XYZ file of C-alpha atoms in Angstrom:
293
model
C -19.084 17.637 -65.834
C -16.949 20.466 -67.184
C -14.344 22.605 -65.484
C -14.592 26.276 -66.334
C -11.107 27.171 -65.187
C -8.779 28.393 -67.957
C -6.014 26.087 -66.738
C -8.178 22.982 -67.195
C -9.672 24.247 -70.437
C -6.204 24.452 -71.936
C -5.413 20.823 -71.134
C -4.410 18.674 -74.079
C -5.978 15.302 -74.760
C -9.234 13.944 -76.155
C -11.338 14.823 -73.096
C -10.203 18.383 -72.460
C -11.922 19.753 -69.339
C -14.811 17.239 -69.545
C -15.633 14.115 -67.516
C -18.627 11.792 -67.895
C -20.010 9.355 -65.317
C -22.635 6.615 -65.431
C -24.945 5.358 -62.722
C -27.821 3.020 -63.452
C -30.522 1.091 -61.642
C -32.277 -2.086 -62.781
C -35.838 -1.639 -63.961
C -37.070 -3.166 -60.729
C -35.612 -1.196 -57.846
C -36.602 0.275 -54.500
C -36.469 3.887 -55.645
C -38.561 4.258 -58.831
C -41.669 2.438 -60.133
C -41.152 -0.210 -62.783
C -43.502 1.450 -65.300
C -43.077 5.043 -66.523
C -45.679 7.616 -65.455
C -48.591 8.270 -67.848
C -48.085 11.069 -70.340
C -51.569 12.459 -69.695
C -52.444 13.675 -66.180
C -55.127 11.649 -64.386
C -58.668 13.100 -64.334
C -59.799 15.067 -61.346
C -58.236 17.836 -59.288
C -54.506 18.228 -59.329
C -52.744 16.585 -56.386
C -51.265 18.770 -53.682
C -47.583 19.573 -54.095
C -45.336 17.220 -52.156
C -44.243 18.422 -48.742
C -40.621 18.739 -47.800
C -39.276 15.397 -46.648
C -38.481 15.256 -42.957
C -36.005 12.429 -43.413
C -33.485 11.192 -45.936
C -29.934 12.101 -46.777
C -29.040 15.788 -46.572
C -27.794 17.090 -49.893
C -25.567 20.062 -50.617
C -27.601 23.083 -51.731
C -24.984 23.961 -54.327
C -24.030 20.721 -56.086
C -26.495 18.078 -54.849
C -23.849 15.750 -53.386
C -24.074 14.410 -49.847
C -24.009 17.283 -47.370
C -22.607 16.277 -43.979
C -22.059 19.940 -43.019
C -24.883 22.318 -42.202
C -25.311 26.019 -41.573
C -24.517 26.749 -37.949
C -27.194 29.450 -37.802
C -30.353 27.926 -39.307
C -29.235 24.270 -39.116
C -31.236 23.539 -42.271
C -28.944 24.309 -45.217
C -26.641 21.369 -45.922
C -23.304 21.494 -47.732
C -20.689 19.056 -48.951
C -17.819 21.185 -47.662
C -16.721 24.654 -46.575
C -16.145 25.861 -50.153
C -19.791 25.462 -51.200
C -21.021 26.750 -47.847
C -19.005 29.942 -48.317
C -20.174 30.230 -51.930
C -23.843 29.883 -50.964
C -23.438 32.349 -48.110
C -22.042 35.022 -50.416
C -24.674 34.349 -53.074
C -27.833 34.747 -50.998
C -28.058 32.454 -47.994
C -26.736 35.311 -45.846
C -30.049 37.133 -46.462
C -32.417 34.155 -46.270
C -30.792 32.295 -43.372
C -32.977 33.707 -40.618
C -36.245 33.816 -42.579
C -37.327 30.272 -41.783
C -37.877 31.130 -38.148
C -40.457 33.700 -39.267
C -42.393 31.032 -41.211
C -40.871 31.756 -44.628
C -40.203 28.539 -46.545
C -38.067 30.376 -49.082
C -35.041 29.505 -46.965
C -35.420 25.929 -48.243
C -35.420 26.968 -51.899
C -32.514 25.787 -53.988
C -30.465 28.828 -55.074
C -29.355 29.535 -58.622
C -25.566 29.733 -58.785
C -25.170 30.598 -62.455
C -21.438 31.134 -62.136
C -21.031 27.602 -60.735
C -23.888 25.430 -62.015
C -25.284 25.157 -65.516
C -29.015 25.946 -65.870
C -31.278 22.892 -65.971
C -33.830 22.095 -68.689
C -36.169 19.286 -69.607
C -34.919 17.190 -72.531
C -37.600 16.041 -74.981
C -36.825 12.765 -76.774
C -38.068 12.371 -80.335
C -37.009 10.062 -83.186
C -35.014 11.730 -85.909
C -37.103 12.230 -89.015
C -35.757 10.986 -92.383
C -34.292 13.599 -94.657
C -36.813 12.914 -97.439
C -40.318 11.949 -96.198
C -41.837 8.933 -97.939
C -45.093 10.780 -98.716
C -43.438 13.462 -100.851
C -44.864 13.478 -104.385
C -43.480 14.383 -107.766
C -46.000 17.225 -107.953
C -44.480 18.832 -104.848
C -41.012 18.466 -106.277
C -42.214 19.917 -109.551
C -43.681 22.910 -107.737
C -40.364 23.454 -105.974
C -38.522 23.321 -109.283
C -40.959 25.844 -110.768
C -40.482 28.221 -107.852
C -36.725 27.888 -108.241
C -37.015 28.763 -111.933
C -39.017 31.878 -111.065
C -36.407 32.931 -108.513
C -33.660 32.366 -111.072
C -35.459 34.684 -113.502
C -35.737 37.358 -110.811
C -31.988 37.504 -110.226
C -30.390 40.917 -110.648
C -28.269 41.678 -113.661
C -24.939 41.055 -111.928
C -25.977 37.508 -110.995
C -27.138 36.900 -114.558
C -23.781 38.037 -115.917
C -22.006 35.698 -113.509
C -24.271 32.853 -114.653
C -23.363 33.526 -118.272
C -19.695 33.487 -117.301
C -20.082 30.020 -115.789
C -21.829 28.785 -118.927
C -18.940 29.983 -121.058
C -16.488 27.756 -119.145
C -15.686 24.363 -120.594
C -16.530 21.116 -118.786
C -12.945 20.447 -117.678
C -12.735 23.805 -115.921
C -16.070 23.274 -114.176
C -15.018 19.796 -113.058
C -11.767 21.148 -111.644
C -13.700 23.801 -109.698
C -16.012 21.157 -108.242
C -13.067 19.029 -107.121
C -11.479 22.046 -105.460
C -13.754 21.493 -102.427
C -11.649 19.688 -99.887
C -12.755 16.586 -98.012
C -12.778 18.626 -94.811
C -15.215 21.121 -96.317
C -17.491 18.280 -97.451
C -17.616 16.816 -93.937
C -18.410 20.178 -92.395
C -21.053 20.868 -95.054
C -22.774 17.560 -94.289
C -22.643 18.361 -90.568
C -24.290 21.744 -91.124
C -26.934 20.153 -93.356
C -27.821 17.619 -90.658
C -27.924 20.294 -87.963
C -30.135 22.545 -90.099
C -32.794 19.802 -90.206
C -33.070 19.862 -86.375
C -31.630 23.209 -85.217
C -32.770 22.655 -81.587
C -31.236 19.197 -81.258
C -28.752 19.060 -78.395
C -28.188 15.283 -78.116
C -28.040 12.545 -80.768
C -28.578 9.151 -79.135
C -27.912 5.875 -80.953
C -26.317 3.311 -78.649
C -24.268 0.755 -80.548
C -25.841 1.715 -83.869
C -25.001 4.425 -86.350
C -21.821 6.239 -85.398
C -21.562 9.882 -84.387
C -21.992 12.798 -86.743
C -18.505 14.279 -86.929
C -17.945 17.993 -87.374
C -14.489 17.482 -88.859
C -12.350 14.834 -90.495
C -9.552 15.639 -88.071
C -9.105 14.368 -84.515
C -11.346 11.323 -84.831
C -10.709 8.444 -82.430
C -9.545 5.065 -83.617
C -10.519 1.862 -81.856
C -7.242 1.831 -79.942
C -7.927 5.344 -78.645
C -11.082 4.269 -76.775
C -10.097 2.447 -73.570
C -11.995 -0.598 -72.364
C -14.274 -0.390 -69.352
C -12.861 -1.325 -65.955
C -14.791 -4.614 -66.244
C -12.801 -5.467 -69.383
C -15.599 -4.961 -71.930
C -15.218 -2.649 -74.894
C -16.799 0.751 -74.899
C -19.229 1.599 -77.695
C -20.740 4.843 -78.947
C -23.899 5.799 -77.057
C -24.639 9.470 -77.670
C -23.103 12.780 -78.681
C -23.660 16.290 -77.379
C -24.213 18.854 -80.107
C -22.811 22.407 -80.106
C -26.347 23.847 -79.993
C -26.343 23.138 -76.255
C -23.878 26.004 -75.817
C -26.710 28.415 -76.620
C -28.572 27.277 -73.490
C -25.706 26.986 -71.005
C -24.964 30.738 -70.872
C -21.228 30.123 -70.893
C -20.304 33.247 -72.827
C -21.272 35.487 -69.905
C -18.546 33.977 -67.741
C -15.617 35.516 -69.560
C -14.107 32.016 -69.825
C -16.227 30.435 -72.533
C -16.426 26.645 -72.925
C -16.590 25.499 -76.527
C -16.695 22.322 -78.596
C -17.616 21.033 -82.034
C -19.146 17.845 -80.634
C -18.729 15.703 -77.514
C -18.943 11.956 -78.153
C -19.618 9.576 -75.256
C -18.585 5.905 -75.281
C -19.938 3.574 -72.586
C -19.493 -0.036 -71.495
C -20.968 -2.450 -74.059
C -22.030 -4.794 -71.232
C -23.545 -2.003 -69.100
C -21.722 -3.403 -66.101
C -23.268 -2.501 -62.773
C -21.517 -0.632 -60.032
C -24.190 -0.822 -57.343
C -24.600 2.657 -55.921
C -21.282 3.824 -57.341
C -20.722 6.174 -60.245
C -18.536 4.696 -62.972
C -16.469 6.971 -65.184
C -16.943 6.480 -68.916
C -15.048 7.904 -71.887
C -15.761 11.165 -73.676
C -14.077 12.429 -76.853
C -13.972 16.152 -77.594
C -13.768 17.193 -81.235
C -13.322 20.858 -82.122
C -14.125 22.627 -85.369
C -11.413 22.375 -87.990
C -9.429 25.532 -88.655
C -10.353 25.169 -92.318
C -14.102 25.295 -91.661
C -16.021 28.561 -91.823
């Protein structure tokens, strides 16, 4: 969860305006089947779409939390409180409220409140490919080197002059120029290299294994900075949210843009259960370094 208000966004601290919560069920539970659904659809005609449930807990049309309040006119739209009821009324329920009586099921549709909710997408999970595939051959590398040589020969005259200038420098000068790259620039360069391999990646998941991919050498948490879980167990790295997600959240259109370099989530190492409760975990917000471009 992220607050879009400028007052919260300016808060100091490792979390900034962000909060992360965990809720989990055992594999065997009364809500979901034990085995995942098949990836391929079963043969035969497609099943009919599920009908609207006539029972169950009423959920707020805006945020999805429990909705004890309902619209006094249609008695079908549920809300968690007067704030979301007023928001939904201004954003479209005023027009669709009386349509259900005429047989229009669109009154039950969940509205899109882009200024309040982030858009939802399906997340595809794939293993991260190694940087250098094992089946690469020397012939392929040789072909790449040849193509690079051809491109080098096609450089314009100005680039050739600059290349000759570099060749005229002694080894000590070249070594000093190489060392001029700061450690911060190296970290950011490695981050960009990793991101370039999977430009659509929005989450890197590796619970308890390899640590996060940092965007900067600054503002990294130490072990003492990560609080233990309420059960007493340590929290360990589980996943990080990449900055590419910002491209999908449409935050720039709000006038109060949310930004981050990476968001790193640490969760209870023992995966303690809270029944039906949501347990708050720890999130660390790291911004881009001012020295990175």
